[in-house]
Coordinates of C-alpha atoms in Angstrom, one line a residue:
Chain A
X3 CA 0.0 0.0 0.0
X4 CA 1.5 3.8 -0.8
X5 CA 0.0 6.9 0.4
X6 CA 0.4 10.0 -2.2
X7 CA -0.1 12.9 -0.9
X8 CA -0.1 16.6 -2.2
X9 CA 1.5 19.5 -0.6
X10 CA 2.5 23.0 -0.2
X11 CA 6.3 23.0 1.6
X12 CA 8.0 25.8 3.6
X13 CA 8.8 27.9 0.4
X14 CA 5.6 27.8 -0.7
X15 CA 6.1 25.2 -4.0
X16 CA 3.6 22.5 -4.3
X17 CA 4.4 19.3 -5.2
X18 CA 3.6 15.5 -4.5
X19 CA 5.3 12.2 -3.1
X20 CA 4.8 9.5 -1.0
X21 CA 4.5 9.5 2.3
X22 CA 5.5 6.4 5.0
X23 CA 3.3 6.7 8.0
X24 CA 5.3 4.9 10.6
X25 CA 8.5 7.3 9.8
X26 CA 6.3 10.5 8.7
X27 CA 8.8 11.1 6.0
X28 CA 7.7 12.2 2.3
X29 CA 9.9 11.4 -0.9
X30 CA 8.9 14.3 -3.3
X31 CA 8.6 12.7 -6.9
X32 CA 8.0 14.5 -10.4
X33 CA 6.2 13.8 -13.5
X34 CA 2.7 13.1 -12.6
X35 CA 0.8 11.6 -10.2
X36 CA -1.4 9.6 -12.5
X37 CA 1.6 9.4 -15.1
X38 CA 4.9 7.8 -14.7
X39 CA 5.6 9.5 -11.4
X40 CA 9.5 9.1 -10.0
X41 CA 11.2 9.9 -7.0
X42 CA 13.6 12.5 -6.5
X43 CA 16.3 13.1 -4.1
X44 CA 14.3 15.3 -1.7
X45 CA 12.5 14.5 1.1
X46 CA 10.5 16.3 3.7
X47 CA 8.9 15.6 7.4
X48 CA 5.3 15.6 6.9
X49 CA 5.0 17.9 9.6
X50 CA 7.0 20.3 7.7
X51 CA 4.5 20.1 4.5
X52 CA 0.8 22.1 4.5
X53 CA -1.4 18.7 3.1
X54 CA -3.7 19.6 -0.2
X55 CA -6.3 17.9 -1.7
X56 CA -4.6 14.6 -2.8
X57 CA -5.6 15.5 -6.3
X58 CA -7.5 18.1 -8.5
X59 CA -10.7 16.5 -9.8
X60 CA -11.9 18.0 -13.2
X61 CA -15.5 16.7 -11.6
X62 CA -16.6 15.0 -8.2
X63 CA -19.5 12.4 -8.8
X64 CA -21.2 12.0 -6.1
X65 CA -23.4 9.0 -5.0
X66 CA -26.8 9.2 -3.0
X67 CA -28.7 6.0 -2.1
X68 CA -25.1 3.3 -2.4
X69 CA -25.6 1.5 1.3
X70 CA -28.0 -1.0 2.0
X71 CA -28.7 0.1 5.9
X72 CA -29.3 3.3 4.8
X73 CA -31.5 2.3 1.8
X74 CA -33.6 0.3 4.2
X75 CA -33.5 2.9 6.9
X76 CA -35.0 5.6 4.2
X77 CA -36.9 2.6 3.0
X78 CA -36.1 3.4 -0.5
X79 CA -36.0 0.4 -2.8
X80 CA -31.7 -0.1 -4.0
X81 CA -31.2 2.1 -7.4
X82 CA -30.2 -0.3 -10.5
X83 CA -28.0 2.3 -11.4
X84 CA -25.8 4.4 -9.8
X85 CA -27.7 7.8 -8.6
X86 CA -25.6 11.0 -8.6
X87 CA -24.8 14.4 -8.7
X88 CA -21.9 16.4 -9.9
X89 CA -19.8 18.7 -7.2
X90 CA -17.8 21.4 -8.8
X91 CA -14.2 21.3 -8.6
X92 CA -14.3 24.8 -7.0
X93 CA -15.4 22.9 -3.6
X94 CA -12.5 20.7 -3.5
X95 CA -10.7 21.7 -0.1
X96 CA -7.7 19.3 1.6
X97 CA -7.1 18.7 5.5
X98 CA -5.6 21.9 6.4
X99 CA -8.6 24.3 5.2
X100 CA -11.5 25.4 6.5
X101 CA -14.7 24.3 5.5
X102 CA -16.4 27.9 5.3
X103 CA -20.3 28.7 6.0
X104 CA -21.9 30.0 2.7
X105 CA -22.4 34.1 3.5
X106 CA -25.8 33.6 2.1
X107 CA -27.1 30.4 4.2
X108 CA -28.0 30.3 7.8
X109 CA -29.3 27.0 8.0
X110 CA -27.6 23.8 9.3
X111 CA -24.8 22.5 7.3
X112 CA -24.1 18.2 7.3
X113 CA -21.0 16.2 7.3
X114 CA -21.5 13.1 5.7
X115 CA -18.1 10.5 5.9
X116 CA -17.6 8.5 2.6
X117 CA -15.2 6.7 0.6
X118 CA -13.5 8.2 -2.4
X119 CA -12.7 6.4 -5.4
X120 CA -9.2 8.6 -7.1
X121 CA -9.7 7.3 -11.4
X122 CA -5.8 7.2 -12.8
X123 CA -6.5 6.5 -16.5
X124 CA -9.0 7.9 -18.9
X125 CA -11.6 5.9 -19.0
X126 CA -15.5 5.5 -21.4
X127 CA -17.5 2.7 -21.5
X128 CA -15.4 0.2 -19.4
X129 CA -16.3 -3.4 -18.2
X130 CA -15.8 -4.2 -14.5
X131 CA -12.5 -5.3 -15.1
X132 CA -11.4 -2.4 -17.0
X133 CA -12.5 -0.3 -14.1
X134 CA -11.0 -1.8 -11.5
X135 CA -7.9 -0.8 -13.8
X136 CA -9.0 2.3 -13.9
X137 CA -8.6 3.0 -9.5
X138 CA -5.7 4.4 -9.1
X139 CA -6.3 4.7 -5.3
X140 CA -8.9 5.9 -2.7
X141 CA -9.1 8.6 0.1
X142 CA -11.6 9.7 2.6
X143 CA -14.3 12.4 1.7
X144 CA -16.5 15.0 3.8
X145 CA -19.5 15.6 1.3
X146 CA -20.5 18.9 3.1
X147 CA -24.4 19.6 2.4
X148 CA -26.7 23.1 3.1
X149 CA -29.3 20.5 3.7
X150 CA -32.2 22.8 4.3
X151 CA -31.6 24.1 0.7
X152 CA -32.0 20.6 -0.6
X153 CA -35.9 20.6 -0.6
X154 CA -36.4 24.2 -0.5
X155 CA -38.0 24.5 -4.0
X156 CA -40.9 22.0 -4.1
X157 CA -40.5 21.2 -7.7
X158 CA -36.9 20.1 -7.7
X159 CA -34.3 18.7 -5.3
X160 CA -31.3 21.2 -5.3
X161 CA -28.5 18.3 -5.2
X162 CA -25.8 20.4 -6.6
X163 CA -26.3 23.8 -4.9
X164 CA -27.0 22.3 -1.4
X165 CA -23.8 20.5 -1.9
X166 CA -21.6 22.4 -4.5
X167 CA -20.4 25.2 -2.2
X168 CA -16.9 26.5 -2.2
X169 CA -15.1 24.2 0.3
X170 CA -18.2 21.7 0.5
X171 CA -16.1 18.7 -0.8
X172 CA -13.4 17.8 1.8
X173 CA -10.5 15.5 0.4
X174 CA -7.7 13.2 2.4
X175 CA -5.2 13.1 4.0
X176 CA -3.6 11.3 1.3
X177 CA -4.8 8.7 -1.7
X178 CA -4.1 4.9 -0.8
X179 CA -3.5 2.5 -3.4
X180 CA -3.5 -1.3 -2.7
X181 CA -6.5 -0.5 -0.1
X182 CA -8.6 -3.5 0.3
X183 CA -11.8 -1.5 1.1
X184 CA -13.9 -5.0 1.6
X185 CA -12.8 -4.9 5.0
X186 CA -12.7 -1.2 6.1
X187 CA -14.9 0.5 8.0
X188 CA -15.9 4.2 7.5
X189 CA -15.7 6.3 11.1
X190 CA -17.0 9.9 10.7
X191 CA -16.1 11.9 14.5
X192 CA -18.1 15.1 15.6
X193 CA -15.6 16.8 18.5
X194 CA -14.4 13.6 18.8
X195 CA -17.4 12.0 18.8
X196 CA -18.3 9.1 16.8
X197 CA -21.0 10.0 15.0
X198 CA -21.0 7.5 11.9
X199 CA -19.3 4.1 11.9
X200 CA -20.4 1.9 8.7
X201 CA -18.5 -1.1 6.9
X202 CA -17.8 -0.6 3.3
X203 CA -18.9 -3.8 2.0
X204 CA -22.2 -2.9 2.7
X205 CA -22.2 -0.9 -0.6
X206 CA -24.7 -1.7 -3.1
X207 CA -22.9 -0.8 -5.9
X208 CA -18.8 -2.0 -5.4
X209 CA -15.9 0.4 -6.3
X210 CA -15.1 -1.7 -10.1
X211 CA -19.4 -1.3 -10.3
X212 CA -19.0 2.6 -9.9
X213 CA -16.3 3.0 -12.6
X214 CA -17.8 0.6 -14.9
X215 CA -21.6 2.1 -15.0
X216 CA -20.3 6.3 -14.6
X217 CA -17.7 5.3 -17.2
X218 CA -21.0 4.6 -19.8
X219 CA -22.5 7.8 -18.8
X220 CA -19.6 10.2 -19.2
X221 CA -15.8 10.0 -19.6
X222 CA -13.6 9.8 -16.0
X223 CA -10.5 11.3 -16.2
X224 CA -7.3 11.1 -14.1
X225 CA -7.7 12.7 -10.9
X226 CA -11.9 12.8 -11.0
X227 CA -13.4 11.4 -7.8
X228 CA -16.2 9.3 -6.9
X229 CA -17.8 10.2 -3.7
X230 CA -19.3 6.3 -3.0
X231 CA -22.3 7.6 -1.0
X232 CA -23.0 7.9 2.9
X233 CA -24.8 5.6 5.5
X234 CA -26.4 6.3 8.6
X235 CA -25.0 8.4 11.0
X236 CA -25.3 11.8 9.1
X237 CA -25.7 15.0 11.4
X238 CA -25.3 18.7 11.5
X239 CA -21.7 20.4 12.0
X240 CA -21.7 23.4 14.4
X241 CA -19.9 26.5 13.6
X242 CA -16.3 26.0 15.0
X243 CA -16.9 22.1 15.4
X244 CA -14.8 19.8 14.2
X245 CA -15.1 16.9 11.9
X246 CA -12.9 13.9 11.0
X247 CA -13.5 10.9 8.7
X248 CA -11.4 8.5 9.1
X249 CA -10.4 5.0 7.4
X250 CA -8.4 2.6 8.4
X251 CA -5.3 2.2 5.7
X252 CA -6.0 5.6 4.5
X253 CA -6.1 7.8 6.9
X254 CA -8.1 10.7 8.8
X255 CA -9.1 13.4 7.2
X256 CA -10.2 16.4 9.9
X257 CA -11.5 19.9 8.4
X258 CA -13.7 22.4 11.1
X259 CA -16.5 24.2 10.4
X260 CA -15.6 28.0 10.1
X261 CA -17.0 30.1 12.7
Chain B
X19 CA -20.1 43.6 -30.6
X20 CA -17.2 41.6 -31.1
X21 CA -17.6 37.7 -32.3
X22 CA -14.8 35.8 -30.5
X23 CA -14.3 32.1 -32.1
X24 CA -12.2 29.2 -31.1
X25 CA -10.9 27.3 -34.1
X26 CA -8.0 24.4 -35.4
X27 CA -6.3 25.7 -38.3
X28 CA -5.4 23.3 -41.3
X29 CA -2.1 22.7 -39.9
X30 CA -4.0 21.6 -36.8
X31 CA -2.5 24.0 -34.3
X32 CA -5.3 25.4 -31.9
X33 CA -6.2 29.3 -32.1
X34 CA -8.5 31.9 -31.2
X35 CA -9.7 35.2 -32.1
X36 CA -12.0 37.5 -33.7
X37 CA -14.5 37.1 -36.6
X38 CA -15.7 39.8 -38.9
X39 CA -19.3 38.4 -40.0
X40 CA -19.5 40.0 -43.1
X41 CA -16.0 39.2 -44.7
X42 CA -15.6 36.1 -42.9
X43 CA -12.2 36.8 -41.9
X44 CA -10.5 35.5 -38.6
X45 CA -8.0 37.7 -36.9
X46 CA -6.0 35.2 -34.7
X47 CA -4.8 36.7 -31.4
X48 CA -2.8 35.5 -28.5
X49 CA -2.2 35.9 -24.4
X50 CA -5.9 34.3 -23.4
X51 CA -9.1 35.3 -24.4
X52 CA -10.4 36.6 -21.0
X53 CA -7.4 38.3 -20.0
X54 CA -5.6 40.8 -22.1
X55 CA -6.3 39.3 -25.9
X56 CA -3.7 40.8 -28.4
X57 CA -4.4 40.8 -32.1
X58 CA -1.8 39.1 -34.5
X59 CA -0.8 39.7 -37.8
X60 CA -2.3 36.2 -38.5
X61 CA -5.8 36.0 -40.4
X62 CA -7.7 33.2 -41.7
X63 CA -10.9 32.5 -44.2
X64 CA -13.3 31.5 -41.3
X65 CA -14.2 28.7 -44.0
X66 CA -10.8 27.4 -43.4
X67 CA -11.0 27.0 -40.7
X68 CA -12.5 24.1 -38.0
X69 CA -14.4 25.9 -35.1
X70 CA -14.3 24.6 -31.5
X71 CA -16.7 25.2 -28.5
X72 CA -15.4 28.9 -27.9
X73 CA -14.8 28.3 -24.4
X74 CA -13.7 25.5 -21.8
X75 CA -15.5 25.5 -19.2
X76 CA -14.6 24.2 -16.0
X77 CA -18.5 23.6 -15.3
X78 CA -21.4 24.3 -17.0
X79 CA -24.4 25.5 -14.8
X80 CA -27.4 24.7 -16.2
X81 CA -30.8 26.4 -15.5
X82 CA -34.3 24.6 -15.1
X83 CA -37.5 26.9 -15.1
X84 CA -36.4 30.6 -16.1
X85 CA -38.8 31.6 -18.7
X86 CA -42.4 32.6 -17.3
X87 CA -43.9 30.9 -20.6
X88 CA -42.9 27.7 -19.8
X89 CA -43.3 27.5 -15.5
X90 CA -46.8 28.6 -16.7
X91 CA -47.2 25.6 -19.3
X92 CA -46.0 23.6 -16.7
X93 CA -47.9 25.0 -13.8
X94 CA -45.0 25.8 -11.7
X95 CA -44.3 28.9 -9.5
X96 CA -41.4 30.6 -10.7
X97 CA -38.6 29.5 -8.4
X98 CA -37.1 31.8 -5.8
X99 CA -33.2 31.6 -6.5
X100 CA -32.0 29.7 -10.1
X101 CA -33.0 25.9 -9.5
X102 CA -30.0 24.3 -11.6
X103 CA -27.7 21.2 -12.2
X104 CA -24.0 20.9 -13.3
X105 CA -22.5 19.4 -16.4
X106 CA -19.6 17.9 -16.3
X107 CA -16.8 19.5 -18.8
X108 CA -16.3 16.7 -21.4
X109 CA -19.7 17.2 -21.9
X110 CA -19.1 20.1 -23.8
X111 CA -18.8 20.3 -28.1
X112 CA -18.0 22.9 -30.1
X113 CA -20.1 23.1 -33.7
X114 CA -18.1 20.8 -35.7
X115 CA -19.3 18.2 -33.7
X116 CA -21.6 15.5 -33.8
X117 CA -24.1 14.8 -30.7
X118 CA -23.1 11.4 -29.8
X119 CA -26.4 8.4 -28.8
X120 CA -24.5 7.1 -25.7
X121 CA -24.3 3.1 -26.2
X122 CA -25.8 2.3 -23.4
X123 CA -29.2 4.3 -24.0
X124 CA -31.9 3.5 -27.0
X125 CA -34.6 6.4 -25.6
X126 CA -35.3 9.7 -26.8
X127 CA -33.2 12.5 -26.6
X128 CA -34.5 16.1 -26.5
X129 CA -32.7 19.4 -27.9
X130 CA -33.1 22.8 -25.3
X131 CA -32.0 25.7 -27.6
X132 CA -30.9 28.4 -24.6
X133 CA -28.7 31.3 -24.1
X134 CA -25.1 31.1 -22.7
X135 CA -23.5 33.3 -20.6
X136 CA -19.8 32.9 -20.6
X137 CA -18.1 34.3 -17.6
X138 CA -15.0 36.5 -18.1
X139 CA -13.5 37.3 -14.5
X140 CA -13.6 35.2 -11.6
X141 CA -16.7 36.4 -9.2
X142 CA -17.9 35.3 -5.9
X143 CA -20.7 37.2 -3.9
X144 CA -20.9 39.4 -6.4
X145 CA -24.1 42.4 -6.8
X146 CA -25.5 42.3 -9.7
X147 CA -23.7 45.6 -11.0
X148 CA -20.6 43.6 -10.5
X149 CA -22.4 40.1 -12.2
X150 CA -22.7 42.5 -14.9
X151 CA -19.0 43.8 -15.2
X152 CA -18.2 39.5 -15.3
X153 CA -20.1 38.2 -17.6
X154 CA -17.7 38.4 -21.0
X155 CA -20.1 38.0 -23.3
X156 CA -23.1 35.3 -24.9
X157 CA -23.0 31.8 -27.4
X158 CA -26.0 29.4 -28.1
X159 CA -26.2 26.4 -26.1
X160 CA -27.8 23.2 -26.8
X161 CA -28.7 21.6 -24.1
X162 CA -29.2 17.9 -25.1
X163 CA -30.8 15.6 -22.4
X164 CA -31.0 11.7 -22.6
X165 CA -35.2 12.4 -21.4
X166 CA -36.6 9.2 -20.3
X167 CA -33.5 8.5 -17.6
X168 CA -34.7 12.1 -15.9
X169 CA -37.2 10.2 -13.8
X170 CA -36.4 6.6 -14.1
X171 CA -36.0 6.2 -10.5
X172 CA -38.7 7.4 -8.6
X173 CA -36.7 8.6 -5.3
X174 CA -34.2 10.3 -7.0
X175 CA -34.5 12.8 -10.1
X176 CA -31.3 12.0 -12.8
X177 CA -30.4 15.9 -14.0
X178 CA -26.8 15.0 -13.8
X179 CA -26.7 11.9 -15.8
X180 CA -29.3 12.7 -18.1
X181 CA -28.2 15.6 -19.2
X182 CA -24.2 15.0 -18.3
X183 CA -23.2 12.9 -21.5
X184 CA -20.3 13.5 -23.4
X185 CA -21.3 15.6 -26.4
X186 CA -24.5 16.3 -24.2
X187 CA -23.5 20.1 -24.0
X188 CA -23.2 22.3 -27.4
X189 CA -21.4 25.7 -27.7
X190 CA -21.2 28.2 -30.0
X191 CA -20.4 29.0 -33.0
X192 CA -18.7 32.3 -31.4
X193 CA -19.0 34.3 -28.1
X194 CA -20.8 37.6 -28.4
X195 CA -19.8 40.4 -26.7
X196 CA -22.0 43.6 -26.3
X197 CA -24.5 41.2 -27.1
X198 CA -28.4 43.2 -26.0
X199 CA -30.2 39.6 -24.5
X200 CA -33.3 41.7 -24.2
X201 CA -34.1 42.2 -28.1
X202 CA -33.4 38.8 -29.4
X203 CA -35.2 35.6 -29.4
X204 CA -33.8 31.8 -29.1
X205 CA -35.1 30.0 -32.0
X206 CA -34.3 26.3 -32.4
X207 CA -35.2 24.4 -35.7
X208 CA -35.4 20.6 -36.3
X209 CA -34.1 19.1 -39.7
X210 CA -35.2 23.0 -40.6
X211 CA -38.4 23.3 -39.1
X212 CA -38.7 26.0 -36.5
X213 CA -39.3 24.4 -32.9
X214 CA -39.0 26.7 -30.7
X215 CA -39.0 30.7 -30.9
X216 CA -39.1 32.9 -27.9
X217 CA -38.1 35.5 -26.6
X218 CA -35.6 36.2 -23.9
X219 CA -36.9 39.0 -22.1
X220 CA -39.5 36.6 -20.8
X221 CA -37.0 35.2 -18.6
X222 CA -37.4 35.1 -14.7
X223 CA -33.9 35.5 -13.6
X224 CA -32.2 37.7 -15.9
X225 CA -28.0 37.1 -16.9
X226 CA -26.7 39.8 -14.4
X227 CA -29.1 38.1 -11.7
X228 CA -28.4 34.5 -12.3
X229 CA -24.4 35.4 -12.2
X230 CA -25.2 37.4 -9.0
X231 CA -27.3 34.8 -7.1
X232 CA -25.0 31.9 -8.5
X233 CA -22.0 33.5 -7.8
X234 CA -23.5 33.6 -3.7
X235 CA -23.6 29.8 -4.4
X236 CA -19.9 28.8 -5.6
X237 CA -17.1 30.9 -7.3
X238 CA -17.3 31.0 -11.1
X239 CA -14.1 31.1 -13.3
X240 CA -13.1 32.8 -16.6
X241 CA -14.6 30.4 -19.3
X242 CA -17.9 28.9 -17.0
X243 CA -20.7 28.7 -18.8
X244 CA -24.3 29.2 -17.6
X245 CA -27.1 27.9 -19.5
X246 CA -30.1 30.5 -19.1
X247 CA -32.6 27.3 -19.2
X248 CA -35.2 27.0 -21.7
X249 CA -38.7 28.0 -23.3
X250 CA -41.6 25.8 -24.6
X251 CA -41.4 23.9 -27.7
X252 CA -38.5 21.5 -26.7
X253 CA -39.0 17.6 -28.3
X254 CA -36.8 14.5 -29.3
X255 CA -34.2 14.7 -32.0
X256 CA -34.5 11.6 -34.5
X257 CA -31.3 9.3 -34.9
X258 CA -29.1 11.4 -37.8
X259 CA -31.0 14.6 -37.6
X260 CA -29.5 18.2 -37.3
X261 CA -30.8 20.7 -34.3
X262 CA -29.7 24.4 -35.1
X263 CA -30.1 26.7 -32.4
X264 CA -29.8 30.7 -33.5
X265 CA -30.2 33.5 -31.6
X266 CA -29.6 37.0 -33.9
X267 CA -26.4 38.8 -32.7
X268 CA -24.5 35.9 -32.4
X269 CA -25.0 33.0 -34.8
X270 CA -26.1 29.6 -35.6
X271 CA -25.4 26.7 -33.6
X272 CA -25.6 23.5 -36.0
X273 CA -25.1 20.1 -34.7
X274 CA -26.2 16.2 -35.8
X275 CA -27.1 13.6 -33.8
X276 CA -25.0 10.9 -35.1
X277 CA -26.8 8.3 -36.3

């Protein structure tokens, strides 16, 4: 398993590597991430770096209804296809920002703790196996929603407002590849709190399932993310409160509200 | 008004610049064409040239009931903010372009003949005096939608997929500056056969408003596009037909859907 991160150092450059978690050390590589990436000479204590977004998605799809506990706890049937929206790459944030209160919304804002699936080739129409080619790795997500926006218009849901804020789509700490995310659990913390604590496996639609059926609808391209969908647990953030997603073999990934 | 074009040449190098309507001729320009354009002394026949969407957007915002004709038709309220979706940006063609029947779907697929704003500065929060000073100018936008996967799910309305296929979203043929939306109608003709005709002062939120209010909702970039919605008269587009959607001032959008 290797952990990429992407990060800001002392001088202000940005660049990427790999980080080792039991010595905190990063190896800075070049090229590109999804592209022949190679190590260089430099290296860097993590705690020396400012942690970005692990990548730049061109678009973040993101998945409502993709748990079974929560399907039955809505008691809405499982979808036979994949049910999205699109966040816009503006609200990509990474672990050391600030997830920031829209000026023009008063109303209660949600974490919800989900898997993210990081695509490293370019990739239309694929079969399951082609997809699962297609995952270069996975992080942890904070899919930050208005929610009081979401049925504010009684004549259509407002997915991608409610949730396509500046800084509503919280990315990290790093992107792990090799994760085995059959036996993971996803544990979302409010103040150190646990507030959500779900196993991936029981997704409806797998990882390689994702891939394959968005890859027929539009084109994934390296560095988009798939946001796999919540389960229960979901609750409201507090201004100044705290919130951290975490998954065992990727990481935690902790981003307060704003005040 | 200016008519600003994004084209390949013959020798396949991408381009930009402006386009003189009555000669036809194409003065190229470099730097970027939101920020400080500089004529060359490079001109083309636009004839020889192959045009491309005029922008890149990084999203495409995409309106659903702005026109007061049609939220009558349909019995709906006008809404109180712009109720939209977001398309992702390989959706997007220019008007060389086919519309491409994604392989996995055998329904109908509808043609929206709309106005485009096309954002020139970045803007967040802005009034609408300063949506005003942003917006860089106008193109036609068809804005295909794969119809009958809109509500195949009964929990969970599909704007994002149904209207998010590649080729889905089609630009041009130019971007209109100095462009006067209140005097011109959107007409949208079928194999030739006018469709749709109306006119855009009948819209609810005008451009200025829409880049105001969306601009409270998430920043918008140099190149974003916003789709103004549509009007009545929208229908399904037969395998091999050709959709043109013109709006006088700044052209005629032509595109196929490839059989």
């Amino acid at each position: 398993m290797t952990h990429w991160i992407r990060f800001r150092d002392a001088g202000g450059s940005i660049g990427f590597g790999t980080l080792d978690q039991h010595s905190g050390r990063v190896v800075q590589h070049d090229g590109a991430m999804f592209d022949n990436p190679r190590p260089t000479d430099i290296s860097f204590a993590v705690d020396d770096l400012t942690l970005l977004a692990p990548c730049q998605p061109s678009k973040v799809i993101a998945l409502w209804n993709n748990y079974y506990a929560l399907s039955q706890k809505l008691d809405k049937a499982p979808p036979k296809h994949p049910l999205f929206l699109i966040k816009p790459p503006m609200s990509v944030i990474g672990p050391a920002e600030s997830i920031r209160r829209p000026k023009s919304y008063h109303g209660k804002i949600a974490y919800e703790g989900e898997l993210g699936i990081v695509i490293g080739k370019t990739v239309s129409g694929a079969s399951v196996e082609e997809a699962e080619r297609a995952i270069f790795g996975y992080t942890c997500v904070n899919d930050v929603t208005a929610i009081e926006l979401l049925q504010e218009d009684p004549n259509f849901a407002q997915w991608c407002r409610s949730k396509g804020f500046d800084t509503f789509t919280c990315l990290g700490p790093c992107i792990a590849t090799g994760f085995d995310w059959r036996t993971a659990n996803v544990v979302t913390t409010l103040e150190g709190v646990e507030r959500q604590n779900y196993p991936l496996d029981d997704m409806i639609f797998s990882p390689a399932e994702q891939v394959s059926r968005l890859s027929q609808d539009m084109t994934l391209v390296p560095g988009d993310v798939i946001a796999c969908g919540t389960s229960i647990g979901v609750g409201s953030i507090k201004d100044g409160a705290r919130v951290d997603v975490s998954i065992m073999g990727i990481g935690t990934l902790s981003n307060v509200l704003e005040a």
